[in-house]
Tab-separated table of C-alpha atoms in Angstrom:
chain	number	residue	atom	x	y	z
D	56	MET	CA	0.000	0.000	0.000
D	57	ALA	CA	2.870	2.361	0.818
D	58	GLY	CA	4.281	1.751	-2.666
D	59	PHE	CA	0.948	2.626	-4.270
D	60	TRP	CA	0.658	5.944	-2.437
D	61	GLY	CA	4.285	6.709	-3.233
D	62	ARG	CA	3.731	6.243	-6.957
D	63	ARG	CA	0.566	8.300	-6.841
D	64	LYS	CA	2.368	11.127	-5.075
D	65	ARG	CA	5.116	11.106	-7.709
D	66	ASP	CA	2.496	11.183	-10.508
D	67	ASP	CA	0.748	14.148	-8.886
D	68	GLU	CA	4.028	16.007	-8.510
D	69	GLU	CA	4.920	15.345	-12.169
D	70	LEU	CA	1.509	16.592	-13.359
D	71	GLN	CA	1.847	19.725	-11.240
D	72	ALA	CA	5.269	20.395	-12.775
D	73	GLN	CA	3.824	20.003	-16.277
D	74	ASP	CA	0.967	22.385	-15.459
D	75	ALA	CA	3.426	24.951	-14.114
D	76	ASP	CA	5.535	24.690	-17.264
D	77	LEU	CA	2.430	25.097	-19.457
D	78	ALA	CA	1.416	28.201	-17.484
D	79	ARG	CA	4.878	29.731	-18.029
D	80	ARG	CA	4.706	28.932	-21.759
D	81	ALA	CA	1.270	30.543	-22.008
D	82	GLY	CA	2.513	33.745	-20.355
D	83	LYS	CA	5.587	34.004	-22.565
D	84	ALA	CA	3.584	33.260	-25.707
D	85	LEU	CA	1.059	35.958	-24.834
D	86	VAL	CA	3.782	38.570	-24.358
D	87	ALA	CA	5.558	37.548	-27.585
D	88	ALA	CA	2.340	37.648	-29.618
D	89	ASP	CA	1.403	41.064	-28.256
D	90	GLU	CA	4.844	42.435	-29.135
D	91	ARG	CA	4.591	40.863	-32.573
D	92	ILE	CA	1.336	42.714	-33.215
D	93	ARG	CA	2.995	46.015	-32.343
D	94	LEU	CA	5.997	45.272	-34.563
D	95	THR	CA	3.833	44.145	-37.486
D	96	THR	CA	1.702	47.299	-37.148
D	97	ASP	CA	4.842	49.379	-37.715
D	98	GLU	CA	5.868	47.141	-40.638
D	99	LEU	CA	2.425	47.569	-42.180
D	100	ALA	CA	2.730	51.330	-42.037
D	101	PHE	CA	6.106	51.158	-43.785
D	102	ALA	CA	4.776	48.703	-46.392
D	103	ASP	CA	1.814	50.992	-47.080
D	104	ALA	CA	4.200	53.846	-47.736
D	105	GLU	CA	6.393	51.761	-50.042
D	106	LEU	CA	3.788	49.654	-51.856
D	107	GLY	CA	0.394	51.253	-51.314
D	108	PRO	CA	-2.690	49.903	-49.490
D	109	ASN	CA	-3.732	47.475	-52.221
D	110	ALA	CA	-0.496	45.503	-52.012
D	111	THR	CA	-0.747	45.223	-48.214
D	112	ALA	CA	-4.428	44.245	-47.938
D	113	ASP	CA	-3.670	40.630	-46.978
D	114	LEU	CA	-1.344	41.676	-44.158
D	115	ARG	CA	-3.905	44.189	-42.884
D	116	GLU	CA	-6.641	41.528	-42.766
D	117	ALA	CA	-4.321	39.089	-40.997
D	118	LEU	CA	-3.372	41.698	-38.406
D	119	GLU	CA	-7.021	42.407	-37.646
D	120	ALA	CA	-7.783	38.688	-37.261
D	121	VAL	CA	-4.827	38.252	-34.909
D	122	ARG	CA	-5.963	41.167	-32.735
D	123	THR	CA	-9.443	39.604	-32.459
D	124	HIS	CA	-8.159	36.192	-31.395
D	125	LEU	CA	-5.533	37.608	-29.075
D	126	ARG	CA	-8.300	39.359	-27.141
D	127	GLU	CA	-9.654	35.878	-26.428
D	128	ALA	CA	-6.208	34.799	-25.194
D	129	PHE	CA	-5.978	37.791	-22.844
D	130	HIS	CA	-9.459	37.035	-21.514
D	131	LEU	CA	-8.484	33.421	-20.760
D	132	HIS	CA	-5.354	34.625	-18.997
D	133	GLN	CA	-7.479	37.002	-16.906
D	134	LEU	CA	-9.779	34.137	-15.886
D	135	ASN	CA	-6.750	32.216	-14.665
D	136	HIS	CA	-5.841	35.035	-12.285
D	137	ASP	CA	-9.193	36.368	-11.036
D	138	GLU	CA	-10.619	35.799	-7.569
D	139	ILE	CA	-12.682	32.750	-8.557
D	140	PRO	CA	-10.895	29.466	-7.747
D	141	ASP	CA	-10.149	27.217	-10.704
D	142	THR	CA	-9.588	23.484	-10.951
D	143	PRO	CA	-6.293	22.204	-12.382
D	144	GLU	CA	-8.182	20.940	-15.446
D	145	GLU	CA	-9.668	24.396	-16.128
D	146	LEU	CA	-6.262	26.061	-15.829
D	147	ARG	CA	-4.663	23.439	-18.045
D	148	THR	CA	-7.324	23.847	-20.748
D	149	ARG	CA	-7.094	27.652	-20.772
D	150	ASN	CA	-3.297	27.726	-20.904
D	151	ALA	CA	-3.249	25.214	-23.774
D	152	ARG	CA	-5.722	27.400	-25.656
D	153	ILE	CA	-3.608	30.513	-25.034
D	154	VAL	CA	-0.516	28.768	-26.435
D	155	GLN	CA	-2.492	27.574	-29.455
D	156	LEU	CA	-3.867	31.054	-30.249
D	157	CYS	CA	-0.478	32.728	-29.878
D	158	GLU	CA	1.309	30.191	-32.066
D	159	TRP	CA	-1.378	30.568	-34.720
D	160	ALA	CA	-1.003	34.358	-34.615
D	161	GLU	CA	2.781	34.172	-34.993
D	162	ASP	CA	2.520	31.720	-37.934
D	163	LEU	CA	-0.082	33.818	-39.770
D	164	LEU	CA	1.888	37.046	-39.431
D	165	ASP	CA	5.098	35.268	-40.490
D	166	ASP	CA	3.389	34.047	-43.650
D	167	ARG	CA	1.885	37.412	-44.610
D	168	THR	CA	4.978	39.500	-43.889
D	169	ALA	CA	7.197	37.028	-45.778
D	170	ALA	CA	5.022	37.536	-48.862
D	171	LEU	CA	5.820	41.274	-48.766
D	172	GLU	CA	9.570	40.988	-48.254
D	173	GLU	CA	10.461	40.788	-51.946
D	174	PRO	CA	8.117	43.620	-53.089
D	175	ILE	CA	9.396	45.851	-50.289
D	176	GLU	CA	12.998	45.080	-51.148
D	177	ARG	CA	12.301	45.838	-54.795
D	178	ALA	CA	10.611	49.107	-53.836
D	179	ARG	CA	13.638	50.102	-51.763
D	180	ARG	CA	15.895	49.412	-54.740
D	181	ALA	CA	13.605	51.269	-57.169
D	182	PRO	CA	16.142	53.973	-58.136
D	183	ALA	CA	18.784	51.348	-58.936
D	184	ILE	CA	16.260	49.258	-60.872
D	185	ILE	CA	15.190	52.279	-62.930
D	186	ASP	CA	18.814	52.951	-63.843
D	187	GLY	CA	19.225	49.277	-64.772
D	188	VAL	CA	16.168	49.380	-67.041
D	189	ARG	CA	17.589	52.358	-68.912
D	190	ARG	CA	21.001	50.721	-69.316
D	191	ASP	CA	19.457	47.467	-70.569
D	192	ALA	CA	17.208	49.333	-72.996
D	193	ALA	CA	20.192	51.209	-74.431
D	194	ARG	CA	22.181	47.973	-74.762
D	195	LEU	CA	19.341	46.213	-76.581
D	196	ARG	CA	18.721	49.188	-78.871
D	197	ALA	CA	22.305	48.870	-80.027
D	198	GLN	CA	21.507	45.280	-81.102
D	199	LEU	CA	18.501	46.207	-83.271
D	200	PRO	CA	20.455	46.971	-86.486
D	201	ALA	CA	22.231	43.611	-86.343
D	202	ALA	CA	18.918	41.848	-85.672
D	203	ARG	CA	17.302	43.486	-88.718
D	204	GLU	CA	20.273	42.484	-90.872
D	205	THR	CA	20.027	38.892	-89.651
D	206	VAL	CA	16.348	38.740	-90.619
D	207	ARG	CA	17.168	40.094	-94.112
D	208	ARG	CA	19.917	37.502	-94.521
D	209	LEU	CA	17.635	34.665	-93.426
D	210	ALA	CA	14.917	35.841	-95.824
D	211	ALA	CA	17.226	35.040	-98.721
D	212	ARG	CA	17.382	31.385	-97.644
D	213	TYR	CA	14.083	30.514	-95.950
D	214	SER	CA	10.442	30.922	-96.938
D	215	GLU	CA	8.044	33.484	-95.497
D	216	SER	CA	6.217	30.762	-93.553
D	217	ALA	CA	9.461	29.771	-91.847
D	218	LEU	CA	10.432	33.376	-91.060
D	219	ALA	CA	6.960	34.214	-89.731
D	220	LYS	CA	8.217	33.183	-86.292
D	221	ILE	CA	10.829	35.969	-86.126
D	222	ALA	CA	10.265	38.410	-89.006
D	223	ALA	CA	8.498	40.961	-86.795
D	224	ASN	CA	10.800	40.520	-83.783
D	225	PRO	CA	13.019	43.594	-84.387
D	226	ALA	CA	10.027	45.918	-84.737
D	227	GLU	CA	8.290	44.440	-81.686
D	228	ALA	CA	11.476	44.684	-79.630
D	229	ASP	CA	11.847	48.346	-80.654
D	230	GLN	CA	8.304	49.083	-79.445
D	231	LEU	CA	8.852	47.259	-76.161
D	232	LEU	CA	12.058	49.144	-75.480
D	233	GLY	CA	10.288	52.446	-76.078
D	234	PHE	CA	7.550	51.422	-73.674
D	235	ALA	CA	10.127	50.347	-71.073
D	236	GLU	CA	11.895	53.692	-71.226
D	237	HIS	CA	8.600	55.561	-70.907
D	238	SER	CA	7.501	53.393	-67.964
D	239	ALA	CA	10.821	53.955	-66.212
D	240	GLY	CA	10.273	57.705	-66.440
D	241	VAL	CA	6.724	57.343	-65.076
D	242	ALA	CA	8.014	55.241	-62.175
D	243	GLU	CA	10.614	57.853	-61.336
D	244	ARG	CA	8.138	60.740	-61.392
D	245	ARG	CA	5.456	58.896	-59.389
D	246	ARG	CA	8.013	57.918	-56.755
D	247	GLU	CA	9.161	61.503	-56.360
D	248	ALA	CA	5.510	62.562	-55.998
D	249	GLY	CA	4.946	60.003	-53.208
D	250	ALA	CA	2.628	57.792	-55.276
D	251	ARG	CA	4.619	54.660	-54.476
D	252	GLU	CA	1.951	52.190	-55.589
D	253	HIS	CA	1.722	53.699	-59.067
D	254	ALA	CA	5.491	53.951	-59.205
D	255	ASN	CA	5.884	50.258	-58.447
D	256	THR	CA	3.312	49.310	-61.099
D	257	ALA	CA	5.143	51.364	-63.726
D	258	LEU	CA	8.484	49.887	-62.670
D	259	GLU	CA	7.183	46.333	-63.038
D	260	ALA	CA	5.909	47.179	-66.522
D	261	ALA	CA	9.322	48.599	-67.459
D	262	THR	CA	11.302	45.582	-66.280
D	263	GLU	CA	8.912	43.132	-67.975
D	264	SER	CA	9.085	45.043	-71.271
D	265	VAL	CA	12.888	44.930	-71.279
D	266	ARG	CA	12.817	41.205	-70.552
D	267	ARG	CA	10.421	40.507	-73.429
D	268	ALA	CA	12.440	42.645	-75.847
D	269	GLU	CA	15.607	40.720	-75.004
D	270	THR	CA	13.767	37.422	-75.524
D	271	LEU	CA	12.615	38.514	-78.991
D	272	LEU	CA	16.138	39.483	-80.054
D	273	ASP	CA	17.624	36.258	-78.703
D	274	ALA	CA	15.011	34.293	-80.666
D	275	ILE	CA	16.408	35.656	-83.938
D	276	GLU	CA	19.863	34.259	-83.254
D	277	SER	CA	18.373	30.989	-81.983
D	278	PHE	CA	16.281	30.635	-85.149
D	279	GLU	CA	19.326	30.727	-87.391
D	280	ILE	CA	21.021	27.938	-85.404
D	281	GLU	CA	17.860	25.821	-85.193
D	282	ALA	CA	17.166	26.238	-88.922
D	283	LEU	CA	20.649	24.976	-89.827
D	284	ARG	CA	20.166	22.055	-87.450
D	285	ALA	CA	16.756	21.265	-89.001
D	286	GLU	CA	18.276	21.284	-92.513
D	287	SER	CA	20.976	18.858	-91.428
D	288	THR	CA	18.437	16.563	-89.785
D	289	LEU	CA	16.176	16.794	-92.836
D	290	THR	CA	18.976	15.516	-95.063
D	291	ALA	CA	19.461	12.502	-92.806
D	292	ILE	CA	15.703	11.820	-92.644
D	293	VAL	CA	15.440	11.935	-96.451
D	294	GLU	CA	18.133	9.285	-96.793
D	295	ASP	CA	16.543	7.161	-94.080
D	296	SER	CA	13.111	7.466	-95.699
D	297	ARG	CA	14.370	6.315	-99.085
D	298	GLU	CA	15.978	3.289	-97.460
D	299	ASP	CA	12.747	2.533	-95.608
D	300	LEU	CA	10.767	2.702	-98.850
D	301	THR	CA	13.083	0.176	-100.476
D	302	ALA	CA	12.913	-2.127	-97.462
D	303	ALA	CA	9.111	-1.833	-97.261
D	304	LEU	CA	8.757	-3.533	-100.645
D	305	ASP	CA	10.057	-6.754	-99.077
D	306	GLU	CA	7.693	-6.607	-96.106
D	307	PRO	CA	4.340	-8.430	-95.882
D	308	ALA	CA	1.780	-6.596	-97.989
D	309	SER	CA	-1.163	-4.858	-96.355
D	310	PRO	CA	-3.388	-1.874	-97.212
D	311	ALA	CA	-1.861	0.119	-94.346
D	312	VAL	CA	1.682	-0.441	-95.642
D	313	THR	CA	0.623	0.560	-99.162
D	314	ASP	CA	-1.007	3.781	-97.912
D	315	ALA	CA	2.050	4.621	-95.783
D	316	ILE	CA	4.380	4.104	-98.775
D	317	VAL	CA	2.254	6.450	-100.886
D	318	ALA	CA	2.229	9.088	-98.116
D	319	LEU	CA	6.010	8.928	-97.666
D	320	HIS	CA	6.557	9.222	-101.443
D	321	ALA	CA	4.317	12.318	-101.407
D	322	ALA	CA	6.270	13.877	-98.522
D	323	LEU	CA	9.558	13.327	-100.366
D	324	ALA	CA	8.123	14.716	-103.590
D	325	ALA	CA	6.978	17.873	-101.760
D	326	LEU	CA	10.567	18.803	-100.859
D	327	PRO	CA	11.627	21.873	-102.847
D	328	PRO	CA	14.584	21.701	-105.255
D	329	ALA	CA	17.940	23.213	-104.378
D	330	GLY	CA	18.087	27.006	-104.452
D	331	VAL	CA	14.432	27.502	-103.532
D	332	ASN	CA	13.549	29.163	-100.244
D	333	THR	CA	12.132	26.553	-97.926
D	334	ASP	CA	10.722	25.904	-94.484
D	335	PRO	CA	12.942	23.161	-93.044
D	336	PHE	CA	10.836	22.887	-89.894
D	337	GLU	CA	7.616	22.155	-91.787
D	338	HIS	CA	9.215	19.643	-94.174
D	339	LEU	CA	11.040	17.936	-91.303
D	340	THR	CA	7.799	17.534	-89.343
D	341	ARG	CA	5.880	16.196	-92.356
D	342	LEU	CA	8.631	13.757	-93.300
D	343	ARG	CA	9.044	12.501	-89.754
D	344	GLU	CA	5.309	11.821	-89.466
D	345	ALA	CA	5.222	9.937	-92.782
D	346	ASN	CA	8.330	7.954	-91.869
D	347	ALA	CA	6.905	7.036	-88.467
D	348	ALA	CA	3.594	5.992	-90.080
D	349	LEU	CA	5.445	3.636	-92.438
D	350	ASP	CA	7.406	2.120	-89.549
D	351	ALA	CA	4.179	1.523	-87.641
D	352	ALA	CA	2.428	-0.027	-90.649
D	353	VAL	CA	5.371	-2.357	-91.347
D	354	ALA	CA	5.474	-3.420	-87.678
D	355	ALA	CA	1.752	-4.183	-87.756
D	356	ALA	CA	2.150	-6.173	-90.991
D	357	ARG	CA	4.972	-8.208	-89.488
D	358	GLU	CA	2.886	-8.959	-86.425
D	359	ARG	CA	-0.017	-10.021	-88.653
D	360	ALA	CA	2.269	-12.278	-90.677
D	361	ALA	CA	3.594	-13.893	-87.501
D	362	ARG	CA	0.028	-14.457	-86.309
D	363	PRO	CA	-1.986	-15.514	-89.365
D	364	VAL	CA	-5.752	-15.217	-89.520
D	365	PRO	CA	-7.361	-18.555	-88.539
D	366	PRO	CA	-9.110	-20.440	-91.360
D	367	LEU	CA	-12.882	-20.194	-91.537
D	368	GLU	CA	-13.184	-23.898	-90.671
D	369	HIS	CA	-11.264	-23.325	-87.430
D	370	VAL	CA	-13.579	-20.488	-86.505
D	371	ARG	CA	-16.622	-22.697	-87.058
D	372	HIS	CA	-15.081	-25.448	-84.934
D	373	ALA	CA	-14.365	-22.965	-82.142
D	374	ILE	CA	-17.973	-21.746	-82.224
D	375	ASP	CA	-19.311	-25.315	-82.158
D	376	ASP	CA	-17.014	-26.165	-79.241
D	377	ALA	CA	-18.227	-23.127	-77.309
D	378	ASP	CA	-21.863	-24.108	-77.893
D	379	ARG	CA	-21.214	-27.679	-76.690
D	380	GLN	CA	-19.376	-26.492	-73.581
D	381	LEU	CA	-22.195	-24.082	-72.796
D	382	ALA	CA	-24.868	-26.768	-73.247
D	383	VAL	CA	-23.105	-29.179	-70.880
D	384	ALA	CA	-22.514	-26.505	-68.244
D	385	ARG	CA	-26.146	-25.354	-68.427
D	386	ASP	CA	-27.455	-28.911	-67.993
D	387	VAL	CA	-25.251	-29.725	-65.010
D	388	ILE	CA	-26.046	-26.462	-63.215
D	389	ALA	CA	-29.776	-26.751	-63.957
D	390	GLY	CA	-29.846	-30.341	-62.682
D	391	HIS	CA	-28.135	-29.510	-59.377
D	392	ARG	CA	-29.381	-26.006	-58.694
D	393	GLY	CA	-29.520	-26.415	-54.963
D	394	TRP	CA	-25.829	-27.270	-54.757
D	395	ILE	CA	-24.297	-24.803	-57.218
D	396	GLY	CA	-22.614	-21.727	-55.749
D	397	ALA	CA	-22.069	-18.202	-57.059
D	398	ASP	CA	-18.714	-18.843	-58.779
D	399	ALA	CA	-20.024	-21.455	-61.217
D	400	ARG	CA	-23.152	-19.440	-61.970
D	401	THR	CA	-21.044	-16.322	-62.589
D	402	ARG	CA	-18.739	-18.110	-65.052
D	403	LEU	CA	-21.740	-19.491	-66.924
D	404	ALA	CA	-23.377	-16.050	-67.104
D	405	GLU	CA	-20.149	-14.514	-68.441
D	406	ALA	CA	-19.757	-17.314	-71.010
D	407	GLU	CA	-23.313	-16.733	-72.233
D	408	ARG	CA	-22.679	-12.967	-72.445
D	409	VAL	CA	-19.557	-13.511	-74.582
D	410	ARG	CA	-21.520	-15.917	-76.785
D	411	VAL	CA	-24.280	-13.350	-77.337
D	412	ASP	CA	-21.649	-10.699	-78.120
D	413	LEU	CA	-20.171	-13.062	-80.709
D	414	ASP	CA	-23.482	-13.200	-82.595
D	415	ARG	CA	-23.754	-9.425	-82.382
D	416	HIS	CA	-20.160	-9.034	-83.568
D	417	LEU	CA	-20.837	-11.146	-86.654
D	418	GLY	CA	-24.152	-9.484	-87.337
D	419	THR	CA	-26.010	-12.797	-87.385
D	420	SER	CA	-26.164	-16.097	-85.574
D	421	ALA	CA	-22.636	-17.477	-85.422
D	422	ALA	CA	-23.909	-20.997	-86.043
D	423	ALA	CA	-25.434	-19.890	-89.341
D	424	VAL	CA	-22.327	-18.116	-90.647
D	425	THR	CA	-20.965	-19.526	-93.877
D	426	ALA	CA	-18.375	-16.812	-94.570
D	427	ILE	CA	-16.564	-14.419	-92.236
D	428	ASP	CA	-14.508	-11.448	-93.328
D	429	GLU	CA	-10.807	-11.819	-92.491
D	430	GLU	CA	-10.886	-8.684	-90.374
D	431	LEU	CA	-13.606	-10.208	-88.165
D	432	ARG	CA	-12.380	-13.792	-88.293
D	433	GLU	CA	-9.644	-13.491	-85.684
D	434	GLN	CA	-11.883	-11.589	-83.280
D	435	ALA	CA	-14.659	-14.161	-83.710
D	436	PHE	CA	-12.167	-16.982	-83.103
D	437	GLU	CA	-10.928	-15.393	-79.870
D	438	MET	CA	-14.457	-14.691	-78.624
D	439	ALA	CA	-15.534	-18.295	-79.285
D	440	ARG	CA	-12.498	-19.626	-77.438
D	441	ARG	CA	-13.211	-17.252	-74.560
D	442	ALA	CA	-16.829	-18.446	-74.292
D	443	ALA	CA	-15.716	-22.092	-74.334
D	444	PHE	CA	-13.075	-21.463	-71.666
D	445	LEU	CA	-15.563	-19.743	-69.360
D	446	ALA	CA	-18.128	-22.509	-69.860
D	447	SER	CA	-15.461	-25.092	-69.035
D	448	GLU	CA	-14.569	-23.200	-65.867
D	449	ALA	CA	-18.251	-23.040	-64.927
D	450	LEU	CA	-18.518	-26.823	-65.343
D	451	GLN	CA	-15.435	-27.439	-63.194
D	452	LEU	CA	-16.683	-25.141	-60.446
D	453	ALA	CA	-20.142	-26.742	-60.557
D	454	GLN	CA	-18.611	-30.204	-60.199
D	455	ARG	CA	-16.596	-28.969	-57.238
D	456	ASP	CA	-19.781	-27.701	-55.568
D	457	ILE	CA	-21.560	-30.991	-56.231
D	458	ASP	CA	-18.687	-33.025	-54.782
D	459	ARG	CA	-18.603	-30.890	-51.660
D	460	SER	CA	-22.359	-31.195	-51.121
D	461	ARG	CA	-22.556	-35.002	-51.315
D	462	PRO	CA	-22.644	-36.860	-47.959
D	463	GLN	CA	-19.302	-38.299	-46.961
D	464	ASP	CA	-20.945	-41.325	-45.196
D	465	PRO	CA	-21.992	-43.839	-47.896
D	466	ASN	CA	-24.707	-45.167	-45.569
D	467	GLN	CA	-26.243	-41.811	-44.777
D	468	TRP	CA	-28.755	-41.943	-47.646
D	469	GLY	CA	-28.118	-44.796	-50.071
D	470	GLY	CA	-27.122	-47.347	-47.354
D	471	GLN	CA	-30.363	-47.136	-45.314
D	472	PRO	CA	-33.413	-49.305	-46.015
D	473	GLY	CA	-36.137	-47.633	-48.039
D	474	TRP	CA	-39.744	-47.187	-47.041
D	475	GLY	CA	-40.728	-50.194	-49.154
D	476	GLY	CA	-38.289	-52.485	-47.382
D	477	GLY	CA	-35.629	-52.100	-50.062
D	478	ARG	CA	-32.650	-49.721	-50.254
D	479	ARG	CA	-32.851	-46.248	-51.672
D	480	GLY	CA	-31.049	-45.287	-54.851
D	481	GLY	CA	-27.355	-44.422	-54.897
D	482	ASN	CA	-25.786	-41.216	-53.633
D	483	ASP	CA	-25.687	-39.582	-57.077
D	484	LEU	CA	-29.402	-40.178	-57.626
D	485	MET	CA	-30.429	-38.897	-54.188
D	486	GLY	CA	-28.028	-35.982	-54.447
D	487	GLY	CA	-29.518	-34.957	-57.767
D	488	ILE	CA	-33.059	-35.301	-56.419
D	489	LEU	CA	-32.383	-33.342	-53.247
D	490	GLY	CA	-30.191	-30.748	-54.935
D	491	GLY	CA	-32.300	-30.141	-58.000
D	492	LEU	CA	-35.835	-31.388	-57.331
D	493	VAL	CA	-36.416	-30.879	-53.630
D	494	ILE	CA	-34.763	-27.492	-53.224
D	495	GLY	CA	-35.530	-26.219	-56.696
D	496	SER	CA	-39.114	-27.428	-57.069
D	497	ILE	CA	-40.760	-28.714	-53.878
D	498	LEU	CA	-39.813	-25.659	-51.840
D	499	ASP	CA	-41.009	-23.437	-54.648
D	500	GLY	CA	-44.371	-25.182	-54.437
D	501	ILE	CA	-44.567	-24.812	-50.659
D	502	PHE	CA	-44.106	-21.068	-50.841
D	503	ASP	CA	-46.272	-20.669	-53.936
């Protein structure tokens, strides 16, 4: 007994220590959250001055929500220290809630102020960014004459459709640079006038315009390299296509292979002669597609040759076999209905569904078919085999159910004297009667 009270005393002392620690955490968290509200209020004022009220709306809403919930935390803390006695459980619950509210407040303000760090930093560096925009615009303007000359040089080699991707790039870049320079001036004037939000908007427009102008000019140089690469690849694809056409003549014939050969010949014939402005990207795409289509058609023809279409006689035999398997399975299940479980019945139902689909697939009764198109023959053969397999499975499962349902004692039914002084019929006969007749018919009559 002394040991029990000793352990209980230690448990009480440990719980009291935990409650005291929680109370200290609650007090510290409340002070830290209150100070954080004051600090964030000052940061909001600075952010408003730098970015404008629209950019700081999320932080303002978060600060208001934190103030509301922190009032609840202060109220809980007040309840812990008023003149009304509290139980340890009440104190523990309130302190845990105070810690939860304060941690939530700190996390929310961290998230919202972090989202403003980059915009504020950019606003602080606005004068340097404006100078950078003007330097970049001047640098890119110096590249415009070379870009226009490159486009003229490429026009002598490539078609208008090919150059449509970059022909207007120098003019568009020129317009963007003019807009960037104008926006930089607007940003500078609005900042001096104290309209920081408008200044930041104009500065973002200026930096984005410079970036887009540089991208357009870079695309001109990239086009020239990519066009030369496409011409080189096109030459290799032409040689490969001609070899594929020669090899395709030795492959198994099929309508798909013939159509693909014609399409590839047409793509090769569409290539312009030497000295004519061309679009290497368009011709490369068209030739690749035709070449890939021929490869796919040849692969399909090879697969067909390796797996020939079954003769019509084999299809008929498969259909007859399926019908026989279905008939046997139906008879066995119908004759032993009381013993047959769900698995056998399910296989039989699926076999019958596949058999019905076979007739629908052929457009008539499969048993009456005298000719089947080659395209349908293989599918019909597979469907007939599937129906036969399922019917066979149904029969095996039905036999398993019958075997399990028969009495294991040979004297249980067949070994006992009959009512007429003789012996009843064998197990198979009685099993069939009880399984099929008694359960399937007599009980139906009783409940009729």
